[in-house]
Short mmCIF file of C-alpha atoms in Angstrom, two decimals:
data_model
loop_
_atom_site.label_atom_id
_atom_site.label_comp_id
_atom_site.label_asym_id
_atom_site.label_seq_id
_atom_site.Cartn_x
_atom_site.Cartn_y
_atom_site.Cartn_z
CA UNK A 1 0.00 0.00 0.00
CA UNK A 2 2.77 2.34 0.91
CA UNK A 3 5.02 1.61 -1.99
CA UNK A 4 2.51 1.25 -4.78
CA UNK A 5 1.89 4.93 -5.39
CA UNK A 6 5.62 5.61 -5.53
CA UNK A 7 6.45 3.00 -8.20
CA UNK A 8 6.46 4.34 -11.69
CA UNK A 9 3.83 2.91 -14.02
CA UNK A 10 5.22 0.43 -16.52
CA UNK A 11 5.66 1.95 -19.91
CA UNK A 12 5.71 -0.05 -23.12
CA UNK A 13 9.14 -1.41 -23.80
CA UNK A 14 11.01 0.41 -26.52
CA UNK A 15 12.59 -1.57 -29.27
CA UNK A 16 14.84 -0.42 -32.05
CA UNK A 17 14.60 -1.69 -35.58
CA UNK A 18 15.36 -5.17 -34.33
CA UNK A 19 13.87 -6.71 -31.21
CA UNK A 20 17.23 -8.03 -30.09
CA UNK A 21 16.10 -9.54 -26.83
CA UNK A 22 13.12 -11.27 -28.42
CA UNK A 23 15.25 -12.64 -31.22
CA UNK A 24 17.85 -13.91 -28.77
CA UNK A 25 15.17 -15.55 -26.62
CA UNK A 26 13.67 -17.31 -29.62
CA UNK A 27 17.09 -18.51 -30.75
CA UNK A 28 18.02 -19.79 -27.29
CA UNK A 29 14.67 -21.58 -27.09
CA UNK A 30 15.34 -23.29 -30.40
CA UNK A 31 18.82 -24.36 -29.30
CA UNK A 32 17.65 -25.60 -25.90
CA UNK A 33 14.94 -27.59 -27.58
CA UNK A 34 17.45 -29.92 -29.22
CA UNK A 35 20.12 -29.70 -26.50
CA UNK A 36 17.59 -31.10 -24.03
CA UNK A 37 17.64 -34.39 -25.88
CA UNK A 38 21.21 -34.23 -27.12
CA UNK A 39 21.60 -38.00 -27.09
CA UNK A 40 18.92 -38.11 -29.75
CA UNK A 41 19.93 -34.99 -31.64
CA UNK A 42 23.73 -35.06 -31.50
CA UNK A 43 24.87 -38.53 -30.45
CA UNK A 44 22.43 -40.55 -32.55
CA UNK A 45 23.51 -38.87 -35.82
CA UNK A 46 27.12 -39.51 -34.93
CA UNK A 47 26.53 -43.21 -34.29
CA UNK A 48 24.48 -43.59 -37.45
CA UNK A 49 27.06 -41.78 -39.55
CA UNK A 50 29.93 -43.86 -38.17
CA UNK A 51 27.92 -46.98 -38.98
CA UNK A 52 27.50 -45.77 -42.54
CA UNK A 53 31.22 -45.09 -42.67
CA UNK A 54 31.99 -48.61 -41.49
CA UNK A 55 29.55 -50.16 -43.95
CA UNK A 56 30.77 -48.25 -46.96
CA UNK A 57 34.43 -48.56 -46.07
CA UNK A 58 34.05 -52.32 -45.63
CA UNK A 59 31.91 -52.81 -48.69
CA UNK A 60 33.59 -50.47 -51.12
CA UNK A 61 36.91 -49.34 -49.71
CA UNK A 62 39.01 -52.45 -50.03
CA UNK A 63 42.09 -52.73 -52.21
CA UNK A 64 43.34 -49.16 -52.02
CA UNK A 65 40.47 -47.83 -54.12
CA UNK A 66 40.91 -44.22 -55.13
CA UNK A 67 38.18 -41.70 -55.87
CA UNK A 68 38.87 -38.14 -56.88
CA UNK A 69 42.59 -38.65 -56.35
CA UNK A 70 42.34 -39.73 -52.69
CA UNK A 71 41.57 -42.89 -50.76
CA UNK A 72 37.89 -43.74 -50.90
CA UNK A 73 37.45 -43.24 -47.16
CA UNK A 74 38.79 -39.67 -47.37
CA UNK A 75 36.39 -39.01 -50.22
CA UNK A 76 33.50 -40.52 -48.28
CA UNK A 77 34.14 -38.84 -44.89
CA UNK A 78 33.25 -35.22 -45.75
CA UNK A 79 30.22 -36.34 -47.73
CA UNK A 80 28.89 -38.24 -44.74
CA UNK A 81 29.48 -35.26 -42.44
CA UNK A 82 27.55 -33.05 -44.83
CA UNK A 83 24.76 -35.60 -45.08
CA UNK A 84 24.24 -35.71 -41.33
CA UNK A 85 24.36 -31.91 -41.10
CA UNK A 86 21.67 -31.33 -43.70
CA UNK A 87 19.38 -34.04 -42.38
CA UNK A 88 19.57 -32.65 -38.86
CA UNK A 89 19.16 -29.02 -39.85
CA UNK A 90 16.02 -30.01 -41.72
CA UNK A 91 14.70 -32.16 -38.90
CA UNK A 92 15.21 -29.38 -36.36
CA UNK A 93 13.21 -26.59 -37.95
CA UNK A 94 10.54 -28.78 -39.50
CA UNK A 95 9.79 -30.56 -36.23
CA UNK A 96 9.91 -27.32 -34.26
CA UNK A 97 7.31 -25.61 -36.42
CA UNK A 98 5.14 -28.66 -36.96
CA UNK A 99 5.02 -29.66 -33.29
CA UNK A 100 4.16 -26.08 -32.36
CA UNK A 101 1.37 -26.12 -34.94
CA UNK A 102 -0.03 -29.47 -33.86
CA UNK A 103 0.10 -28.59 -30.18
CA UNK A 104 -1.27 -25.14 -30.83
CA UNK A 105 1.56 -23.25 -29.16
CA UNK A 106 2.54 -21.69 -32.48
CA UNK A 107 0.59 -18.65 -31.24
CA UNK A 108 3.37 -18.15 -28.72
CA UNK A 109 5.64 -17.49 -31.68
CA UNK A 110 3.19 -15.34 -33.60
CA UNK A 111 1.91 -13.18 -30.72
CA UNK A 112 5.16 -11.72 -29.36
CA UNK A 113 6.49 -8.51 -30.90
CA UNK A 114 8.68 -10.35 -33.41
CA UNK A 115 8.60 -9.49 -37.07
CA UNK A 116 8.39 -12.27 -39.67
CA UNK A 117 12.05 -11.67 -40.52
CA UNK A 118 13.03 -12.06 -36.88
CA UNK A 119 11.04 -15.29 -36.67
CA UNK A 120 12.79 -16.68 -39.73
CA UNK A 121 16.21 -15.71 -38.37
CA UNK A 122 15.55 -17.09 -34.91
CA UNK A 123 14.11 -20.45 -35.97
CA UNK A 124 16.51 -20.97 -38.87
CA UNK A 125 19.39 -19.95 -36.58
CA UNK A 126 18.46 -22.83 -34.29
CA UNK A 127 18.50 -25.21 -37.24
CA UNK A 128 21.88 -23.92 -38.45
CA UNK A 129 23.28 -24.34 -34.94
CA UNK A 130 22.06 -27.92 -34.80
CA UNK A 131 23.43 -28.69 -38.26
CA UNK A 132 26.84 -27.21 -37.55
CA UNK A 133 27.06 -28.83 -34.12
CA UNK A 134 26.12 -32.23 -35.55
CA UNK A 135 28.72 -31.75 -38.26
CA UNK A 136 31.34 -30.93 -35.66
CA UNK A 137 30.46 -33.89 -33.43
CA UNK A 138 30.39 -36.26 -36.40
CA UNK A 139 33.73 -34.93 -37.67
CA UNK A 140 35.20 -35.38 -34.22
CA UNK A 141 33.98 -38.98 -34.01
CA UNK A 142 35.12 -39.66 -37.53
CA UNK A 143 38.61 -38.27 -37.00
CA UNK A 144 39.31 -41.25 -34.74
CA UNK A 145 39.08 -43.54 -37.76
CA UNK A 146 39.73 -41.30 -40.75
CA UNK A 147 42.77 -39.02 -41.09
CA UNK A 148 40.77 -35.91 -42.02
CA UNK A 149 42.97 -33.01 -43.04
CA UNK A 150 41.92 -29.45 -43.76
CA UNK A 151 42.82 -28.06 -47.14
CA UNK A 152 40.81 -24.86 -47.10
CA UNK A 153 38.90 -23.98 -43.91
CA UNK A 154 37.01 -21.17 -45.64
CA UNK A 155 35.21 -23.56 -47.97
CA UNK A 156 34.42 -25.92 -45.11
CA UNK A 157 32.82 -23.20 -43.03
CA UNK A 158 31.05 -21.50 -45.93
CA UNK A 159 29.44 -24.68 -47.15
CA UNK A 160 28.70 -26.03 -43.67
CA UNK A 161 26.83 -22.86 -42.70
CA UNK A 162 25.09 -22.42 -46.02
CA UNK A 163 24.05 -26.03 -46.33
CA UNK A 164 22.66 -26.03 -42.80
CA UNK A 165 20.87 -22.76 -43.51
CA UNK A 166 19.42 -24.07 -46.74
CA UNK A 167 18.00 -27.15 -45.08
CA UNK A 168 16.88 -25.20 -42.02
CA UNK A 169 14.90 -22.89 -44.29
CA UNK A 170 13.53 -25.84 -46.27
CA UNK A 171 12.54 -27.38 -42.94
CA UNK A 172 10.69 -24.20 -41.98
CA UNK A 173 8.88 -24.10 -45.28
CA UNK A 174 8.07 -27.80 -44.99
CA UNK A 175 6.92 -27.41 -41.40
CA UNK A 176 4.64 -24.51 -42.31
CA UNK A 177 3.22 -26.38 -45.28
CA UNK A 178 2.71 -29.71 -43.50
CA UNK A 179 -0.50 -30.34 -41.61
CA UNK A 180 0.32 -33.75 -40.22
CA UNK A 181 3.46 -35.64 -39.32
CA UNK A 182 2.82 -37.86 -42.35
CA UNK A 183 3.44 -34.90 -44.60
CA UNK A 184 6.82 -34.08 -43.16
CA UNK A 185 7.77 -37.76 -43.10
CA UNK A 186 6.92 -37.91 -46.79
CA UNK A 187 9.08 -34.86 -47.53
CA UNK A 188 11.96 -36.40 -45.60
CA UNK A 189 11.59 -39.81 -47.23
CA UNK A 190 11.00 -38.74 -50.79
CA UNK A 191 12.91 -35.47 -51.12
CA UNK A 192 15.54 -34.86 -48.45
CA UNK A 193 16.94 -38.39 -48.11
CA UNK A 194 17.14 -39.12 -51.84
CA UNK A 195 18.79 -35.77 -52.51
CA UNK A 196 21.34 -36.20 -49.76
CA UNK A 197 22.10 -39.79 -50.81
CA UNK A 198 22.23 -39.32 -54.55
CA UNK A 199 24.22 -36.09 -54.74
CA UNK A 200 27.72 -37.45 -54.79
CA UNK A 201 28.11 -38.34 -51.13
CA UNK A 202 29.20 -41.86 -51.89
CA UNK A 203 30.54 -41.68 -55.41
CA UNK A 204 32.22 -39.27 -57.73
CA UNK A 205 29.81 -37.70 -60.16
CA UNK A 206 31.82 -39.19 -63.02
CA UNK A 207 30.13 -42.45 -62.13
CA UNK A 208 26.79 -41.17 -63.33
CA UNK A 209 25.80 -42.11 -66.86
CA UNK A 210 26.49 -39.27 -69.30
CA UNK A 211 22.87 -38.30 -69.85
CA UNK A 212 22.12 -38.14 -66.13
CA UNK A 213 24.83 -35.61 -65.32
CA UNK A 214 22.41 -32.74 -65.79
CA UNK A 215 20.81 -33.77 -62.50
CA UNK A 216 24.02 -32.85 -60.76
CA UNK A 217 24.44 -29.58 -62.66
CA UNK A 218 21.23 -28.14 -61.20
CA UNK A 219 21.38 -29.81 -57.81
CA UNK A 220 22.44 -27.48 -54.99
CA UNK A 221 23.01 -30.51 -52.75
CA UNK A 222 25.67 -31.70 -55.13
CA UNK A 223 27.46 -28.33 -55.12
CA UNK A 224 27.48 -28.03 -51.36
CA UNK A 225 28.73 -31.58 -50.81
CA UNK A 226 31.35 -31.07 -53.47
CA UNK A 227 32.47 -27.67 -52.15
CA UNK A 228 32.55 -28.92 -48.58
CA UNK A 229 34.62 -31.91 -49.64
CA UNK A 230 36.98 -29.60 -51.54
CA UNK A 231 37.70 -27.91 -48.21
CA UNK A 232 39.05 -31.22 -46.94
CA UNK A 233 40.70 -32.99 -49.86
CA UNK A 234 41.41 -30.16 -52.30
CA UNK A 235 39.62 -31.86 -55.17
CA UNK A 236 36.28 -30.85 -56.63
CA UNK A 237 34.13 -32.36 -59.36
CA UNK A 238 32.34 -29.11 -60.08
CA UNK A 239 33.07 -25.42 -60.46
CA UNK A 240 33.79 -23.99 -57.02
CA UNK A 241 32.70 -20.48 -58.01
CA UNK A 242 29.33 -21.69 -59.21
CA UNK A 243 28.84 -23.65 -55.99
CA UNK A 244 29.91 -20.71 -53.83
CA UNK A 245 27.30 -18.38 -55.29
CA UNK A 246 24.62 -20.94 -55.99
CA UNK A 247 24.13 -21.86 -52.33
CA UNK A 248 23.96 -18.17 -51.46
CA UNK A 249 21.34 -17.44 -54.11
CA UNK A 250 19.27 -20.47 -53.15
CA UNK A 251 19.37 -19.40 -49.51
CA UNK A 252 18.24 -15.87 -50.31
CA UNK A 253 15.31 -17.24 -52.32
CA UNK A 254 14.37 -19.74 -49.61
CA UNK A 255 14.71 -17.13 -46.88
CA UNK A 256 12.46 -14.79 -48.79
CA UNK A 257 9.91 -17.58 -49.33
CA UNK A 258 9.87 -18.49 -45.63
CA UNK A 259 9.50 -14.81 -44.79
CA UNK A 260 6.51 -14.41 -47.10
CA UNK A 261 4.87 -17.54 -45.70
CA UNK A 262 5.12 -16.23 -42.16
CA UNK A 263 4.16 -12.68 -43.11
CA UNK A 264 1.01 -13.82 -44.90
CA UNK A 265 0.28 -16.42 -42.22
CA UNK A 266 0.01 -19.26 -44.76
CA UNK A 267 -1.31 -22.30 -42.82
CA UNK A 268 -0.27 -20.57 -39.60
CA UNK A 269 -2.97 -18.04 -38.91
CA UNK A 270 -6.55 -19.14 -39.26
CA UNK B 1 -46.09 -51.93 -22.08
CA UNK B 2 -45.55 -53.90 -25.24
CA UNK B 3 -41.87 -52.92 -25.12
CA UNK B 4 -41.52 -54.27 -21.61
CA UNK B 5 -43.29 -57.44 -22.59
CA UNK B 6 -40.95 -57.94 -25.50
CA UNK B 7 -38.00 -57.48 -23.21
CA UNK B 8 -39.19 -60.08 -20.78
CA UNK B 9 -39.64 -62.66 -23.43
CA UNK B 10 -36.07 -62.22 -24.72
CA UNK B 11 -33.70 -64.85 -23.46
CA UNK B 12 -30.98 -63.60 -21.16
CA UNK B 13 -27.57 -63.42 -22.80
CA UNK B 14 -25.35 -66.28 -21.83
CA UNK B 15 -21.65 -65.77 -21.35
CA UNK B 16 -19.78 -66.48 -24.56
CA UNK B 17 -17.89 -69.72 -24.52
CA UNK B 18 -14.53 -70.28 -25.98
CA UNK B 19 -12.23 -73.21 -26.06
CA UNK B 20 -8.62 -73.10 -25.06
CA UNK B 21 -7.97 -70.22 -27.44
CA UNK B 22 -10.12 -67.12 -27.95
CA UNK B 23 -9.84 -67.27 -31.74
CA UNK B 24 -12.15 -64.39 -32.47
CA UNK B 25 -10.39 -62.10 -30.02
CA UNK B 26 -7.03 -63.13 -31.39
CA UNK B 27 -8.16 -62.43 -34.94
CA UNK B 28 -9.61 -59.04 -34.07
CA UNK B 29 -6.49 -57.92 -32.27
CA UNK B 30 -4.31 -59.19 -35.11
CA UNK B 31 -6.29 -57.73 -37.98
CA UNK B 32 -7.77 -54.53 -36.59
CA UNK B 33 -5.14 -53.43 -34.18
CA UNK B 34 -1.99 -54.58 -35.88
CA UNK B 35 -2.39 -54.90 -39.62
CA UNK B 36 -5.19 -52.50 -40.58
CA UNK B 37 -3.68 -49.72 -38.52
CA UNK B 38 -0.42 -50.22 -40.35
CA UNK B 39 -2.09 -50.21 -43.74
CA UNK B 40 -4.03 -47.06 -42.93
CA UNK B 41 -0.76 -45.16 -42.97
CA UNK B 42 0.30 -46.90 -46.16
CA UNK B 43 2.32 -44.10 -47.66
CA UNK B 44 4.57 -43.66 -44.68
CA UNK B 45 4.72 -47.21 -43.47
CA UNK B 46 5.30 -49.02 -46.74
CA UNK B 47 6.37 -46.49 -49.33
CA UNK B 48 8.94 -44.86 -47.02
CA UNK B 49 11.03 -47.96 -46.34
CA UNK B 50 10.59 -49.11 -49.93
CA UNK B 51 11.89 -45.80 -51.27
CA UNK B 52 14.89 -45.69 -48.98
CA UNK B 53 15.82 -49.28 -49.79
CA UNK B 54 15.73 -48.51 -53.50
CA UNK B 55 18.00 -45.53 -52.88
CA UNK B 56 20.46 -47.73 -51.01
CA UNK B 57 20.68 -50.18 -53.87
CA UNK B 58 21.05 -47.36 -56.38
CA UNK B 59 23.84 -45.76 -54.36
CA UNK B 60 25.69 -49.04 -54.09
CA UNK B 61 25.45 -49.85 -57.72
CA UNK B 62 26.58 -46.33 -58.64
CA UNK B 63 29.35 -46.10 -56.06
CA UNK B 64 30.96 -49.36 -57.02
CA UNK B 65 32.52 -49.95 -60.40
CA UNK B 66 30.09 -52.29 -62.10
CA UNK B 67 32.48 -55.21 -62.41
CA UNK B 68 33.65 -55.57 -58.85
CA UNK B 69 31.43 -58.12 -57.24
CA UNK B 70 31.26 -59.28 -53.66
CA UNK B 71 31.74 -62.87 -54.59
CA UNK B 72 32.69 -64.46 -57.90
CA UNK B 73 29.30 -66.00 -58.60
CA UNK B 74 27.11 -62.95 -57.91
CA UNK B 75 26.81 -59.42 -59.23
CA UNK B 76 26.82 -56.65 -56.68
CA UNK B 77 23.09 -56.03 -57.02
CA UNK B 78 22.33 -59.73 -56.58
CA UNK B 79 24.39 -59.72 -53.43
CA UNK B 80 22.94 -56.53 -51.92
CA UNK B 81 19.26 -56.91 -52.79
CA UNK B 82 18.40 -59.95 -50.61
CA UNK B 83 20.21 -58.27 -47.72
CA UNK B 84 18.32 -55.01 -48.15
CA UNK B 85 14.99 -56.83 -48.39
CA UNK B 86 15.69 -58.76 -45.20
CA UNK B 87 16.92 -55.64 -43.41
CA UNK B 88 13.81 -53.68 -44.38
CA UNK B 89 11.53 -56.52 -43.42
CA UNK B 90 13.07 -56.79 -39.98
CA UNK B 91 13.14 -53.05 -39.42
CA UNK B 92 9.50 -52.62 -40.36
CA UNK B 93 8.53 -55.50 -38.06
CA UNK B 94 10.48 -53.91 -35.22
CA UNK B 95 9.06 -50.45 -35.83
CA UNK B 96 5.50 -51.55 -36.19
CA UNK B 97 5.54 -53.74 -33.06
CA UNK B 98 7.16 -51.06 -30.92
CA UNK B 99 5.09 -48.18 -32.27
CA UNK B 100 1.84 -50.10 -31.78
CA UNK B 101 2.53 -50.72 -28.14
CA UNK B 102 3.92 -47.26 -27.35
CA UNK B 103 0.95 -45.61 -29.07
CA UNK B 104 -1.49 -47.73 -27.12
CA UNK B 105 0.33 -47.03 -23.87
CA UNK B 106 0.46 -43.29 -24.45
CA UNK B 107 -3.16 -43.02 -25.52
CA UNK B 108 -4.18 -45.26 -22.64
CA UNK B 109 -6.01 -47.63 -24.95
CA UNK B 110 -3.71 -50.50 -23.98
CA UNK B 111 -6.31 -51.07 -21.27
CA UNK B 112 -8.80 -52.11 -23.92
CA UNK B 113 -6.43 -54.86 -24.90
CA UNK B 114 -5.66 -55.90 -21.35
CA UNK B 115 -9.33 -55.91 -20.31
CA UNK B 116 -10.48 -58.05 -23.22
CA UNK B 117 -10.72 -61.78 -22.53
CA UNK B 118 -7.34 -62.47 -24.06
CA UNK B 119 -4.56 -64.30 -22.30
CA UNK B 120 -1.09 -62.71 -22.30
CA UNK B 121 0.01 -65.41 -24.71
CA UNK B 122 -2.78 -64.52 -27.14
CA UNK B 123 -1.82 -60.86 -26.97
CA UNK B 124 1.79 -61.69 -27.75
CA UNK B 125 0.80 -63.91 -30.66
CA UNK B 126 -1.60 -61.34 -32.13
CA UNK B 127 0.80 -58.40 -31.83
CA UNK B 128 3.80 -60.45 -32.92
CA UNK B 129 2.10 -61.95 -35.96
CA UNK B 130 0.66 -58.56 -36.84
CA UNK B 131 4.06 -56.89 -36.82
CA UNK B 132 5.52 -59.82 -38.76
CA UNK B 133 2.77 -59.51 -41.35
CA UNK B 134 3.57 -55.84 -41.80
CA UNK B 135 7.24 -56.66 -42.27
CA UNK B 136 6.52 -59.42 -44.75
CA UNK B 137 4.15 -57.17 -46.73
CA UNK B 138 6.79 -54.47 -47.08
CA UNK B 139 9.51 -56.97 -47.88
CA UNK B 140 7.31 -58.67 -50.45
CA UNK B 141 6.57 -55.42 -52.25
CA UNK B 142 10.26 -54.55 -52.22
CA UNK B 143 11.22 -57.94 -53.60
CA UNK B 144 8.67 -57.59 -56.40
CA UNK B 145 10.10 -54.19 -57.37
CA UNK B 146 13.67 -55.43 -57.36
CA UNK B 147 12.76 -58.58 -59.26
CA UNK B 148 11.79 -56.38 -62.20
CA UNK B 149 15.31 -54.94 -62.51
CA UNK B 150 17.57 -57.61 -61.12
CA UNK B 151 17.92 -61.26 -61.95
CA UNK B 152 17.08 -63.16 -58.76
CA UNK B 153 17.21 -66.93 -59.27
CA UNK B 154 15.25 -68.03 -56.12
CA UNK B 155 17.19 -71.23 -55.62
CA UNK B 156 15.04 -72.40 -52.74
CA UNK B 157 11.74 -70.51 -52.30
CA UNK B 158 10.63 -72.46 -49.25
CA UNK B 159 13.83 -71.66 -47.40
CA UNK B 160 13.45 -68.00 -48.41
CA UNK B 161 10.01 -67.91 -46.83
CA UNK B 162 11.26 -69.70 -43.72
CA UNK B 163 14.13 -67.27 -43.16
CA UNK B 164 11.96 -64.25 -43.91
CA UNK B 165 9.41 -65.46 -41.38
CA UNK B 166 12.10 -66.16 -38.79
CA UNK B 167 13.75 -62.76 -39.25
CA UNK B 168 10.50 -60.79 -39.01
CA UNK B 169 9.23 -62.73 -36.01
CA UNK B 170 12.55 -62.21 -34.22
CA UNK B 171 12.49 -58.47 -34.76
CA UNK B 172 8.79 -58.25 -34.01
CA UNK B 173 9.62 -59.70 -30.58
CA UNK B 174 12.49 -57.25 -30.13
CA UNK B 175 10.09 -54.47 -31.09
CA UNK B 176 7.47 -55.62 -28.57
CA UNK B 177 9.99 -55.73 -25.76
CA UNK B 178 11.26 -52.27 -26.67
CA UNK B 179 7.68 -51.04 -26.87
CA UNK B 180 6.85 -52.37 -23.42
CA UNK B 181 10.07 -50.98 -21.97
CA UNK B 182 9.79 -47.52 -23.57
CA UNK B 183 8.09 -44.85 -21.54
CA UNK B 184 8.70 -42.08 -24.04
CA UNK B 185 9.44 -41.84 -27.74
CA UNK B 186 13.06 -41.02 -26.88
CA UNK B 187 13.49 -44.50 -25.50
CA UNK B 188 12.19 -46.01 -28.68
CA UNK B 189 14.44 -43.96 -30.92
CA UNK B 190 17.42 -44.70 -28.69
CA UNK B 191 16.73 -48.42 -29.09
CA UNK B 192 16.43 -47.97 -32.81
CA UNK B 193 19.65 -45.97 -33.14
CA UNK B 194 21.81 -47.95 -30.78
CA UNK B 195 20.43 -51.46 -31.21
CA UNK B 196 18.53 -52.04 -34.43
CA UNK B 197 20.59 -49.86 -36.77
CA UNK B 198 23.94 -51.36 -35.70
CA UNK B 199 22.52 -54.87 -35.90
CA UNK B 200 21.12 -54.09 -39.32
CA UNK B 201 24.03 -52.23 -40.84
CA UNK B 202 26.86 -54.38 -39.48
CA UNK B 203 25.18 -57.50 -40.69
CA UNK B 204 26.63 -58.37 -44.02
CA UNK B 205 23.84 -56.62 -45.88
CA UNK B 206 26.37 -54.72 -47.90
CA UNK B 207 29.57 -56.69 -47.58
CA UNK B 208 30.49 -60.33 -47.33
CA UNK B 209 32.11 -61.95 -44.34
CA UNK B 210 35.52 -62.04 -46.06
CA UNK B 211 35.62 -58.24 -46.07
CA UNK B 212 35.61 -58.04 -42.29
CA UNK B 213 39.11 -57.56 -40.87
CA UNK B 214 40.50 -60.54 -39.00
CA UNK B 215 39.44 -60.80 -35.39
CA UNK B 216 36.10 -59.10 -35.95
CA UNK B 217 34.28 -61.99 -37.61
CA UNK B 218 32.58 -62.81 -34.33
CA UNK B 219 30.79 -59.45 -34.59
CA UNK B 220 29.01 -60.75 -37.64
CA UNK B 221 28.70 -64.37 -36.60
CA UNK B 222 27.09 -63.35 -33.31
CA UNK B 223 24.58 -61.07 -35.02
CA UNK B 224 21.21 -62.76 -35.63
CA UNK B 225 20.53 -60.24 -38.37
CA UNK B 226 23.61 -61.51 -40.22
CA UNK B 227 22.24 -65.05 -40.09
CA UNK B 228 18.79 -63.99 -41.20
CA UNK B 229 20.27 -62.11 -44.15
CA UNK B 230 22.72 -64.87 -44.97
CA UNK B 231 20.02 -67.52 -44.92
CA UNK B 232 17.68 -65.42 -47.03
CA UNK B 233 20.46 -64.64 -49.49
CA UNK B 234 21.40 -68.31 -49.68
CA UNK B 235 17.79 -69.17 -50.48
CA UNK B 236 17.48 -66.46 -53.12
CA UNK B 237 20.90 -66.65 -54.80
CA UNK B 238 22.57 -69.80 -53.55
CA UNK B 239 25.50 -67.93 -52.02
CA UNK B 240 26.14 -68.47 -48.32
CA UNK B 241 28.88 -67.12 -46.04
CA UNK B 242 28.14 -69.19 -42.96
CA UNK B 243 26.60 -72.54 -42.02
CA UNK B 244 22.85 -72.30 -42.50
CA UNK B 245 21.92 -74.70 -39.71
CA UNK B 246 23.77 -72.44 -37.27
CA UNK B 247 21.79 -69.44 -38.47
CA UNK B 248 18.46 -71.23 -38.44
CA UNK B 249 19.11 -72.58 -34.94
CA UNK B 250 20.15 -69.20 -33.64
CA UNK B 251 17.10 -67.41 -35.08
CA UNK B 252 14.61 -70.00 -33.84
CA UNK B 253 16.23 -70.17 -30.40
CA UNK B 254 16.39 -66.40 -29.96
CA UNK B 255 12.85 -65.87 -31.22
CA UNK B 256 11.49 -68.43 -28.77
CA UNK B 257 13.50 -66.95 -25.93
CA UNK B 258 12.30 -63.41 -26.69
CA UNK B 259 8.73 -64.63 -27.13
CA UNK B 260 8.82 -66.17 -23.66
CA UNK B 261 10.23 -62.92 -22.24
CA UNK B 262 7.53 -60.86 -24.00
CA UNK B 263 4.86 -63.24 -22.74
CA UNK B 264 6.13 -62.89 -19.16
CA UNK B 265 6.30 -59.09 -19.50
CA UNK B 266 2.67 -58.99 -20.55
CA UNK B 267 1.68 -61.49 -17.88
CA UNK B 268 3.23 -59.51 -15.03
CA UNK B 269 2.25 -56.20 -16.65
CA UNK B 270 5.75 -54.69 -16.59
CA UNK B 271 5.35 -50.96 -17.30
CA UNK B 272 1.86 -51.69 -18.57
CA UNK B 273 -0.24 -52.23 -15.48
CA UNK B 274 0.40 -49.79 -12.69
#
């Protein structure tokens, strides 16, 4: 009773162009979401990837086989790292959005004073963090068995971040579009997995029949796996410049699409 | 008045009699609960595994120079395809058994199963056969697709069916135990990542026993999945890496052992009845 008249009334909080605190909170929430179950989100991908490594090394590696001028296992390693990164970046954002939609707590994202751009950055940032962290953990586990060496760190980082961002944005778009878990499972099964398996992770693109090469020429997955691998082994099947800019352009387009979807409330606002 | 009169004349319902086995209950649980539920989600449950298996085969055929075969008498595709089919079959059986039980536990409808006049043994048989059916359906579709593109001789069809049945039943039992044990979906996916995937991938699906570095053969020879795949491959292509009687004995023995464990778990209500 005594103190209440003396306290100043709360005024609306002032925010600049960017709601920095809100954005940070959203990002931290997205990161905590997967860190809570890190055995599922970080350790499981590592185990699965190492299993794949063992399988492919045993099945295909024997007899000093060389691909792209290096031992097969050195060729395979970076591709597998990239594969686990993209799959996890996609899984993170798509499940985050879809679970929020199904449970109805998506309003907690839409109601706060966050602009659509801030929402895209916050959620996609969580996906990128998961992708990059998974890549790091997998690389660490792999380095026990495979003598990974760094040829060009810039390419590794550029493609790791851009690939994770691309799949995080695709995951957002997929999560917004999907209405049931079936839908997102279908996208994962029929789009993400085939693309990440068939884009030169396991074989040099020279192995493709001549008239199927065009698939690689227009496939951003192929460029990012190839560019990422170049960062390790110093050999690329494709033009590095094209890959460098292609992933950037694709990300800008996807980011813009995700932004429009959230701004218009497509399948988010009734 | 007339309604009451009609009621009085109706004979009172007698309790339904069954013999030693409640066949109708068993059939309902098997068909409705296990198989139809699986088929309702056809796209995910069948097309998903089928698509990823096809991708695996494609990757292998592309990644390996066409000529290099696993063994002199088989092409690479002939070697890999029976393994992939068996692997998919077992994984689907595992998934469907575990998911069924976890779903029912989480939704609370497992009570409807426990309350029905079904003995624990009947429940195990219905769930187990249901999951096995789902696995066999998926594997059958996969085999049909591959048979279009790849020459599969089917040396011994009866043995192929026997090993397929053994492999699915074994993993259906594993799936049921995991389903009963799991309290959350995390537990299920942990079991899948750390148990089923290693068993499935380090099983000789993709490489023959000779490829395994010396000293690690026991890893394969102790893996029931390896024996299931090896037996199935022997039946389909005639190529075998290990004694078949050993594999058959191991699969039958393990399946029976796990079935007894599952039966006991249901009977005592471990993590099912509170």
